[in-house]
CSV table of N, CA and C in Angstrom, one decimal:
chain,number,residue,atom,x,y,z
E,1,UNK,N,65.1,43.9,64.0
E,1,UNK,CA,64.3,43.2,63.1
E,1,UNK,C,62.8,43.2,63.6
E,2,UNK,N,61.9,43.4,62.7
E,2,UNK,CA,60.5,43.4,63.0
E,2,UNK,C,60.1,41.9,63.2
E,3,UNK,N,59.5,41.8,64.4
E,3,UNK,CA,59.1,40.4,64.8
E,3,UNK,C,57.6,40.2,64.7
E,4,UNK,N,57.2,39.0,64.6
E,4,UNK,CA,55.8,38.6,64.6
E,4,UNK,C,55.2,38.8,66.0
E,5,UNK,N,53.9,39.3,66.0
E,5,UNK,CA,53.2,39.5,67.3
E,5,UNK,C,52.7,38.2,67.8
E,6,UNK,N,52.8,38.0,69.1
E,6,UNK,CA,52.3,36.8,69.8
E,6,UNK,C,50.8,37.1,70.3
E,7,UNK,N,49.9,36.1,70.0
E,7,UNK,CA,48.5,36.2,70.4
E,7,UNK,C,48.1,35.2,71.4
E,8,UNK,N,49.0,34.3,71.9
E,8,UNK,CA,48.7,33.2,72.8
E,8,UNK,C,48.5,33.7,74.2
E,9,UNK,N,47.3,33.7,74.7
E,9,UNK,CA,47.0,34.3,76.0
E,9,UNK,C,47.7,33.5,77.2
E,10,UNK,N,48.0,32.3,77.0
E,10,UNK,CA,48.7,31.5,78.0
E,10,UNK,C,50.2,32.0,78.1
E,11,UNK,N,50.8,32.2,77.0
E,11,UNK,CA,52.2,32.8,77.0
E,11,UNK,C,52.2,34.2,77.5
E,12,UNK,N,51.2,35.0,77.1
E,12,UNK,CA,51.2,36.4,77.5
E,12,UNK,C,50.9,36.6,79.0
E,13,UNK,N,50.2,35.6,79.6
E,13,UNK,CA,49.9,35.6,81.0
E,13,UNK,C,51.0,35.2,81.9
E,14,UNK,N,52.2,34.8,81.3
E,14,UNK,CA,53.3,34.4,82.1
E,14,UNK,C,54.1,35.6,82.5
E,15,UNK,N,54.6,35.7,83.7
E,15,UNK,CA,55.4,36.8,84.2
E,15,UNK,C,56.7,36.8,83.5
E,16,UNK,N,57.2,38.0,83.2
E,16,UNK,CA,58.5,38.1,82.5
E,16,UNK,C,59.6,38.1,83.5
E,17,UNK,N,60.8,37.8,83.0
E,17,UNK,CA,62.0,37.7,83.7
E,17,UNK,C,62.8,39.0,83.7
E,18,UNK,N,63.7,39.2,84.6
E,18,UNK,CA,64.5,40.4,84.7
E,18,UNK,C,65.4,40.5,83.4
E,19,UNK,N,65.4,41.7,82.8
E,19,UNK,CA,66.2,42.0,81.6
E,19,UNK,C,67.6,42.4,82.0
E,20,UNK,N,68.6,42.0,81.2
E,20,UNK,CA,70.0,42.4,81.5
E,20,UNK,C,70.5,43.1,80.3
E,21,UNK,N,71.8,43.5,80.4
E,21,UNK,CA,72.5,44.1,79.2
E,21,UNK,C,72.5,43.2,78.0
E,22,UNK,N,72.5,41.9,78.2
E,22,UNK,CA,72.5,41.0,77.1
E,22,UNK,C,71.3,41.0,76.3
E,23,UNK,N,70.2,41.7,76.8
E,23,UNK,CA,68.9,41.8,76.1
E,23,UNK,C,68.8,43.0,75.2
E,24,UNK,N,69.9,43.7,74.9
E,24,UNK,CA,69.8,44.9,74.1
E,24,UNK,C,69.3,44.6,72.7
E,25,UNK,N,69.6,43.4,72.1
E,25,UNK,CA,69.0,43.0,70.8
E,25,UNK,C,67.5,42.9,70.9
E,26,UNK,N,67.0,42.3,72.0
E,26,UNK,CA,65.6,42.2,72.2
E,26,UNK,C,64.9,43.6,72.2
E,27,UNK,N,65.5,44.5,72.9
E,27,UNK,CA,65.0,45.9,73.0
E,27,UNK,C,65.0,46.5,71.6
E,28,UNK,N,66.0,46.3,70.8
E,28,UNK,CA,66.1,46.9,69.4
E,28,UNK,C,65.0,46.3,68.6
E,29,UNK,N,64.8,45.0,68.7
E,29,UNK,CA,63.7,44.3,67.9
E,29,UNK,C,62.3,44.8,68.3
E,30,UNK,N,62.2,45.0,69.6
E,30,UNK,CA,60.9,45.5,70.2
E,30,UNK,C,60.6,46.9,69.6
E,31,UNK,N,61.6,47.7,69.7
E,31,UNK,CA,61.4,49.1,69.2
E,31,UNK,C,61.1,49.1,67.7
E,32,UNK,N,61.8,48.3,66.9
E,32,UNK,CA,61.6,48.3,65.5
E,32,UNK,C,60.2,47.8,65.2
E,33,UNK,N,59.8,46.8,65.9
E,33,UNK,CA,58.4,46.2,65.7
E,33,UNK,C,57.3,47.2,66.1
E,34,UNK,N,57.5,47.9,67.2
E,34,UNK,CA,56.6,49.0,67.6
E,34,UNK,C,56.5,50.1,66.5
E,35,UNK,N,57.6,50.5,66.0
E,35,UNK,CA,57.6,51.6,65.0
E,35,UNK,C,57.0,51.1,63.7
E,36,UNK,N,57.1,49.8,63.4
E,36,UNK,CA,56.4,49.2,62.2
E,36,UNK,C,54.9,49.2,62.4
E,37,UNK,N,54.4,49.3,63.6
E,37,UNK,CA,53.0,49.3,63.9
E,37,UNK,C,52.5,50.6,64.4
E,38,UNK,N,53.2,51.7,64.1
E,38,UNK,CA,53.0,53.0,64.7
E,38,UNK,C,51.6,53.6,64.4
E,39,UNK,N,50.9,53.1,63.4
E,39,UNK,CA,49.6,53.6,63.0
E,39,UNK,C,48.5,53.1,64.0
E,40,UNK,N,48.8,51.9,64.6
E,40,UNK,CA,47.8,51.3,65.4
E,40,UNK,C,48.3,51.0,66.8
E,41,UNK,N,49.5,51.3,67.2
E,41,UNK,CA,50.1,50.9,68.5
E,41,UNK,C,51.0,52.0,69.0
E,42,UNK,N,50.9,52.2,70.3
E,42,UNK,CA,51.8,53.2,71.0
E,42,UNK,C,52.7,52.6,72.0
E,43,UNK,N,52.6,51.3,72.3
E,43,UNK,CA,53.5,50.7,73.2
E,43,UNK,C,53.5,49.2,73.1
E,44,UNK,N,54.6,48.6,73.4
E,44,UNK,CA,54.8,47.1,73.4
E,44,UNK,C,55.7,46.7,74.5
E,45,UNK,N,55.4,45.4,74.9
E,45,UNK,CA,56.3,44.7,75.9
E,45,UNK,C,56.9,43.6,75.2
E,46,UNK,N,58.1,43.2,75.6
E,46,UNK,CA,58.9,42.1,75.0
E,46,UNK,C,58.1,40.8,74.8
E,47,UNK,N,57.2,40.5,75.7
E,47,UNK,CA,56.4,39.2,75.5
E,47,UNK,C,55.5,39.3,74.3
E,48,UNK,N,55.2,40.5,73.8
E,48,UNK,CA,54.4,40.6,72.7
E,48,UNK,C,55.1,40.1,71.4
E,49,UNK,N,56.4,40.1,71.5
E,49,UNK,CA,57.2,39.5,70.3
E,49,UNK,C,57.9,38.2,70.7
E,50,UNK,N,57.4,37.6,71.8
E,50,UNK,CA,57.8,36.2,72.1
E,50,UNK,C,59.0,36.1,73.0
E,51,UNK,N,59.3,37.2,73.7
E,51,UNK,CA,60.5,37.1,74.6
E,51,UNK,C,60.0,37.5,76.0
E,52,UNK,N,60.1,36.7,77.0
E,52,UNK,CA,59.6,36.9,78.3
E,52,UNK,C,60.7,37.7,79.2
E,53,UNK,N,61.0,38.9,78.8
E,53,UNK,CA,61.9,39.8,79.5
E,53,UNK,C,61.2,41.1,79.8
E,54,UNK,N,61.6,41.7,81.0
E,54,UNK,CA,60.9,42.9,81.4
E,54,UNK,C,61.5,44.1,80.6
E,55,UNK,N,61.0,44.2,79.4
E,55,UNK,CA,61.4,45.3,78.6
E,55,UNK,C,60.1,45.9,77.9
E,56,UNK,N,60.0,47.2,77.9
E,56,UNK,CA,58.9,47.9,77.3
E,56,UNK,C,59.4,49.0,76.4
E,57,UNK,N,58.7,49.3,75.3
E,57,UNK,CA,59.0,50.4,74.4
E,57,UNK,C,57.6,51.1,74.2
E,58,UNK,N,57.7,52.4,74.1
E,58,UNK,CA,56.5,53.2,74.0
E,58,UNK,C,56.7,54.6,73.4
E,59,UNK,N,55.7,55.1,72.8
E,59,UNK,CA,55.7,56.5,72.3
E,59,UNK,C,55.6,57.4,73.5
E,60,UNK,N,56.6,58.2,73.7
E,60,UNK,CA,56.7,59.1,74.9
E,60,UNK,C,56.4,60.5,74.6
E,61,UNK,N,55.2,61.0,75.0
E,61,UNK,CA,54.8,62.4,74.9
E,61,UNK,C,55.3,63.2,76.0
E,62,UNK,N,56.0,62.7,77.0
E,62,UNK,CA,56.3,63.4,78.2
E,62,UNK,C,57.6,64.3,78.0
E,63,UNK,N,58.2,64.2,76.9
E,63,UNK,CA,59.4,65.0,76.7
E,63,UNK,C,59.1,66.1,75.7
E,64,UNK,N,60.0,67.1,75.6
E,64,UNK,CA,59.7,68.3,74.8
E,64,UNK,C,59.5,67.9,73.3
E,65,UNK,N,60.3,67.0,72.8
E,65,UNK,CA,60.2,66.5,71.4
E,65,UNK,C,59.8,65.0,71.6
E,66,UNK,N,58.5,64.7,71.4
E,66,UNK,CA,58.0,63.3,71.6
E,66,UNK,C,58.9,62.3,70.8
E,67,UNK,N,59.1,61.2,71.4
E,67,UNK,CA,60.0,60.2,70.8
E,67,UNK,C,59.7,58.8,71.4
E,68,UNK,N,60.4,57.8,71.0
E,68,UNK,CA,60.2,56.5,71.6
E,68,UNK,C,61.2,56.3,72.7
E,69,UNK,N,60.7,55.6,73.8
E,69,UNK,CA,61.5,55.3,74.9
E,69,UNK,C,61.5,53.8,75.2
E,70,UNK,N,62.6,53.3,75.6
E,70,UNK,CA,62.7,51.9,76.0
E,70,UNK,C,63.1,51.8,77.5
E,71,UNK,N,62.4,51.0,78.2
E,71,UNK,CA,62.7,50.8,79.6
E,71,UNK,C,63.0,49.3,79.9
E,72,UNK,N,64.0,49.1,80.7
E,72,UNK,CA,64.3,47.7,81.2
E,72,UNK,C,63.8,47.7,82.6
E,73,UNK,N,63.2,46.6,82.9
E,73,UNK,CA,62.8,46.3,84.3
E,73,UNK,C,61.9,47.4,85.0
E,74,UNK,N,60.9,47.9,84.2
E,74,UNK,CA,60.1,49.0,84.8
E,74,UNK,C,59.3,48.5,86.0
E,75,UNK,N,59.2,49.4,87.0
E,75,UNK,CA,58.4,49.1,88.1
E,75,UNK,C,57.6,50.3,88.6
E,76,UNK,N,56.3,50.2,88.6
E,76,UNK,CA,55.5,51.4,89.1
E,76,UNK,C,55.6,51.4,90.6
E,77,UNK,N,56.1,52.5,91.1
E,77,UNK,CA,56.3,52.5,92.6
E,77,UNK,C,55.4,53.5,93.3
E,78,UNK,N,54.6,54.3,92.5
E,78,UNK,CA,53.6,55.1,93.1
E,78,UNK,C,52.6,55.5,92.0
E,79,UNK,N,51.3,55.6,92.5
E,79,UNK,CA,50.2,56.0,91.6
E,79,UNK,C,49.3,57.0,92.3
E,80,UNK,N,48.6,57.8,91.4
E,80,UNK,CA,47.6,58.7,92.0
E,80,UNK,C,46.5,59.0,90.9
E,81,UNK,N,45.4,59.3,91.5
E,81,UNK,CA,44.2,59.7,90.6
E,81,UNK,C,43.7,58.6,89.7
E,82,UNK,N,43.1,57.6,90.3
E,82,UNK,CA,42.5,56.5,89.6
E,82,UNK,C,41.4,56.9,88.7
E,83,UNK,N,41.2,56.2,87.5
E,83,UNK,CA,40.1,56.4,86.6
E,83,UNK,C,39.9,55.1,85.9
E,84,UNK,N,38.7,55.0,85.3
E,84,UNK,CA,38.3,53.9,84.5
E,84,UNK,C,38.4,54.3,83.0
E,85,UNK,N,38.9,53.3,82.2
E,85,UNK,CA,39.1,53.6,80.8
E,85,UNK,C,38.9,52.3,80.0
E,86,UNK,N,39.0,52.4,78.7
E,86,UNK,CA,39.0,51.2,77.8
E,86,UNK,C,40.3,51.2,77.0
E,87,UNK,N,40.8,50.0,76.8
E,87,UNK,CA,42.1,49.9,76.0
E,87,UNK,C,42.0,48.7,75.1
E,88,UNK,N,42.7,48.8,74.0
E,88,UNK,CA,42.9,47.7,73.1
E,88,UNK,C,44.3,47.2,73.1
E,89,UNK,N,44.6,46.1,72.5
E,89,UNK,CA,45.9,45.5,72.5
E,89,UNK,C,46.1,44.7,71.2
E,90,UNK,N,47.2,45.0,70.6
E,90,UNK,CA,47.5,44.2,69.3
E,90,UNK,C,47.6,42.7,69.6
E,91,UNK,N,48.0,42.3,70.8
E,91,UNK,CA,48.2,40.9,71.1
E,91,UNK,C,46.9,40.2,71.4
E,92,UNK,N,45.9,41.0,71.8
E,92,UNK,CA,44.6,40.4,72.2
E,92,UNK,C,43.5,40.6,71.2
E,93,UNK,N,42.9,39.6,70.8
E,93,UNK,CA,41.8,39.7,69.8
E,93,UNK,C,40.6,40.2,70.4
E,94,UNK,N,39.7,40.8,69.6
E,94,UNK,CA,38.5,41.5,70.2
E,94,UNK,C,38.7,43.0,70.3
E,95,UNK,N,37.7,43.6,70.8
E,95,UNK,CA,37.7,45.0,70.9
E,95,UNK,C,38.2,45.5,72.2
E,96,UNK,N,38.0,46.8,72.5
E,96,UNK,CA,38.6,47.4,73.7
E,96,UNK,C,37.9,46.7,75.0
E,97,UNK,N,38.7,46.8,76.0
E,97,UNK,CA,38.3,46.2,77.3
E,97,UNK,C,38.4,47.3,78.4
E,98,UNK,N,37.5,47.2,79.4
E,98,UNK,CA,37.6,48.2,80.5
E,98,UNK,C,38.7,47.8,81.4
E,99,UNK,N,39.4,48.9,82.0
E,99,UNK,CA,40.4,48.7,82.9
E,99,UNK,C,40.6,49.9,83.8
E,100,UNK,N,41.2,49.7,84.9
E,100,UNK,CA,41.5,50.8,85.8
E,100,UNK,C,42.9,51.3,85.6
E,101,UNK,N,43.1,52.6,85.5
E,101,UNK,CA,44.4,53.2,85.3
E,101,UNK,C,44.6,54.4,86.3
E,102,UNK,N,45.8,55.0,86.3
E,102,UNK,CA,46.1,56.1,87.2
E,102,UNK,C,46.6,57.3,86.3
E,103,UNK,N,46.2,58.5,86.6
E,103,UNK,CA,46.6,59.7,85.8
E,103,UNK,C,48.1,59.9,86.0
E,104,UNK,N,48.7,59.6,87.1
E,104,UNK,CA,50.1,59.8,87.4
E,104,UNK,C,50.7,58.6,87.9
E,105,UNK,N,51.9,58.2,87.4
E,105,UNK,CA,52.6,57.1,87.9
E,105,UNK,C,54.1,57.5,88.1
E,106,UNK,N,54.7,57.0,89.1
E,106,UNK,CA,56.2,57.1,89.3
E,106,UNK,C,56.8,55.8,89.0
E,107,UNK,N,57.7,55.8,88.1
E,107,UNK,CA,58.3,54.6,87.6
E,107,UNK,C,59.8,54.5,87.9
E,108,UNK,N,60.2,53.4,88.4
E,108,UNK,CA,61.6,53.1,88.6
E,108,UNK,C,62.0,52.1,87.5
E,109,UNK,N,63.0,52.4,86.7
E,109,UNK,CA,63.4,51.6,85.6
E,109,UNK,C,64.9,51.7,85.3
E,110,UNK,N,65.3,50.9,84.3
E,110,UNK,CA,66.7,51.0,83.9
E,110,UNK,C,66.7,51.4,82.4
E,111,UNK,N,67.8,52.1,82.0
E,111,UNK,CA,68.0,52.4,80.6
E,111,UNK,C,68.6,51.1,80.0
E,112,UNK,N,68.7,51.0,78.7
E,112,UNK,CA,69.3,49.8,78.1
E,112,UNK,C,70.8,49.7,78.5
E,113,UNK,N,71.4,50.7,79.1
E,113,UNK,CA,72.7,50.6,79.6
E,113,UNK,C,72.7,50.3,81.1
E,114,UNK,N,71.5,49.9,81.6
E,114,UNK,CA,71.3,49.5,83.0
E,114,UNK,C,71.5,50.6,84.0
E,115,UNK,N,71.3,51.9,83.6
E,115,UNK,CA,71.4,53.0,84.5
E,115,UNK,C,70.0,53.2,85.1
E,116,UNK,N,69.9,53.2,86.4
E,116,UNK,CA,68.6,53.3,87.1
E,116,UNK,C,68.1,54.7,87.1
E,117,UNK,N,66.8,54.8,86.8
E,117,UNK,CA,66.1,56.1,86.7
E,117,UNK,C,64.8,56.0,87.5
E,118,UNK,N,64.4,57.2,88.0
E,118,UNK,CA,63.0,57.3,88.6
E,118,UNK,C,62.4,58.5,88.0
E,119,UNK,N,61.2,58.3,87.4
E,119,UNK,CA,60.6,59.5,86.7
E,119,UNK,C,59.1,59.4,86.9
E,120,UNK,N,58.4,60.6,87.0
E,120,UNK,CA,57.0,60.7,87.0
E,120,UNK,C,56.4,60.8,85.6
E,121,UNK,N,55.3,60.2,85.3
E,121,UNK,CA,54.7,60.3,84.0
E,121,UNK,C,53.2,60.6,84.3
E,122,UNK,N,52.6,61.3,83.4
E,122,UNK,CA,51.2,61.7,83.5
E,122,UNK,C,50.5,61.5,82.2
E,123,UNK,N,49.1,61.5,82.3
E,123,UNK,CA,48.3,61.5,81.1
E,123,UNK,C,48.4,60.2,80.3
E,124,UNK,N,48.4,60.4,79.0
E,124,UNK,CA,48.4,59.2,78.1
E,124,UNK,C,49.7,58.4,78.2
E,125,UNK,N,50.8,59.1,78.3
E,125,UNK,CA,52.1,58.3,78.5
E,125,UNK,C,52.0,57.4,79.7
E,126,UNK,N,51.5,57.9,80.8
E,126,UNK,CA,51.3,57.1,82.0
E,126,UNK,C,50.4,55.9,81.8
E,127,UNK,N,49.4,56.1,81.0
E,127,UNK,CA,48.5,55.0,80.7
E,127,UNK,C,49.2,53.9,79.9
E,128,UNK,N,49.9,54.3,78.9
E,128,UNK,CA,50.7,53.4,78.0
E,128,UNK,C,51.6,52.6,78.9
E,129,UNK,N,52.4,53.2,79.8
E,129,UNK,CA,53.4,52.6,80.6
E,129,UNK,C,52.7,51.5,81.5
E,130,UNK,N,51.5,51.9,82.1
E,130,UNK,CA,50.8,51.0,82.9
E,130,UNK,C,50.4,49.7,82.2
E,131,UNK,N,49.9,49.9,80.9
E,131,UNK,CA,49.5,48.8,80.1
E,131,UNK,C,50.7,47.8,79.8
E,132,UNK,N,51.8,48.4,79.5
E,132,UNK,CA,53.0,47.6,79.2
E,132,UNK,C,53.6,46.9,80.4
E,133,UNK,N,53.6,47.6,81.5
E,133,UNK,CA,54.1,47.0,82.8
E,133,UNK,C,53.1,45.8,83.1
E,134,UNK,N,51.8,46.0,82.9
E,134,UNK,CA,50.9,44.9,83.1
E,134,UNK,C,51.4,43.7,82.3
E,135,UNK,N,51.7,43.9,81.0
E,135,UNK,CA,52.2,42.8,80.2
E,135,UNK,C,53.4,42.1,80.8
E,136,UNK,N,54.4,42.9,81.4
E,136,UNK,CA,55.5,42.3,82.0
E,136,UNK,C,55.1,41.4,83.2
E,137,UNK,N,54.1,41.8,83.9
E,137,UNK,CA,53.6,41.1,85.0
E,137,UNK,C,52.6,40.0,84.7
E,138,UNK,N,52.4,39.7,83.4
E,138,UNK,CA,51.5,38.7,83.0
E,138,UNK,C,50.0,39.0,83.1
E,139,UNK,N,49.7,40.3,83.3
E,139,UNK,CA,48.3,40.8,83.4
E,139,UNK,C,47.8,41.2,82.1
E,140,UNK,N,46.7,40.6,81.7
E,140,UNK,CA,46.0,40.9,80.4
E,140,UNK,C,44.8,41.7,80.7
E,141,UNK,N,44.6,42.8,79.9
E,141,UNK,CA,43.4,43.6,80.1
E,141,UNK,C,42.2,42.8,79.6
């Protein structure tokens, strides 16, 4: 179900809780909401739809056929090649904000079936993941 986006900076600044298999409905709603905003958004975290769980969904260009990916409990465990950039966010009013990102990130996460994976991401996909993991950690750009 497409959910309304949250704009409350106090709520968004709260750290999210560990996601479990019971949160699959949240993941489905998150993905559907992201796809409904695909013209202006490439990634979302569950807190953006009002659920403080560590779930992100994003447009994944790192695979042969780009698609949407959902991660439970993502954790960035390694970074390299820092750079400065500007990002916008559907949950935050105002224009783009400056932020520090990394060209490559290694992410430990779980699938919606709670299978643990570790994968390297680069480029724009890495940037999206960093932005959404920040959301899970209560960090606003």
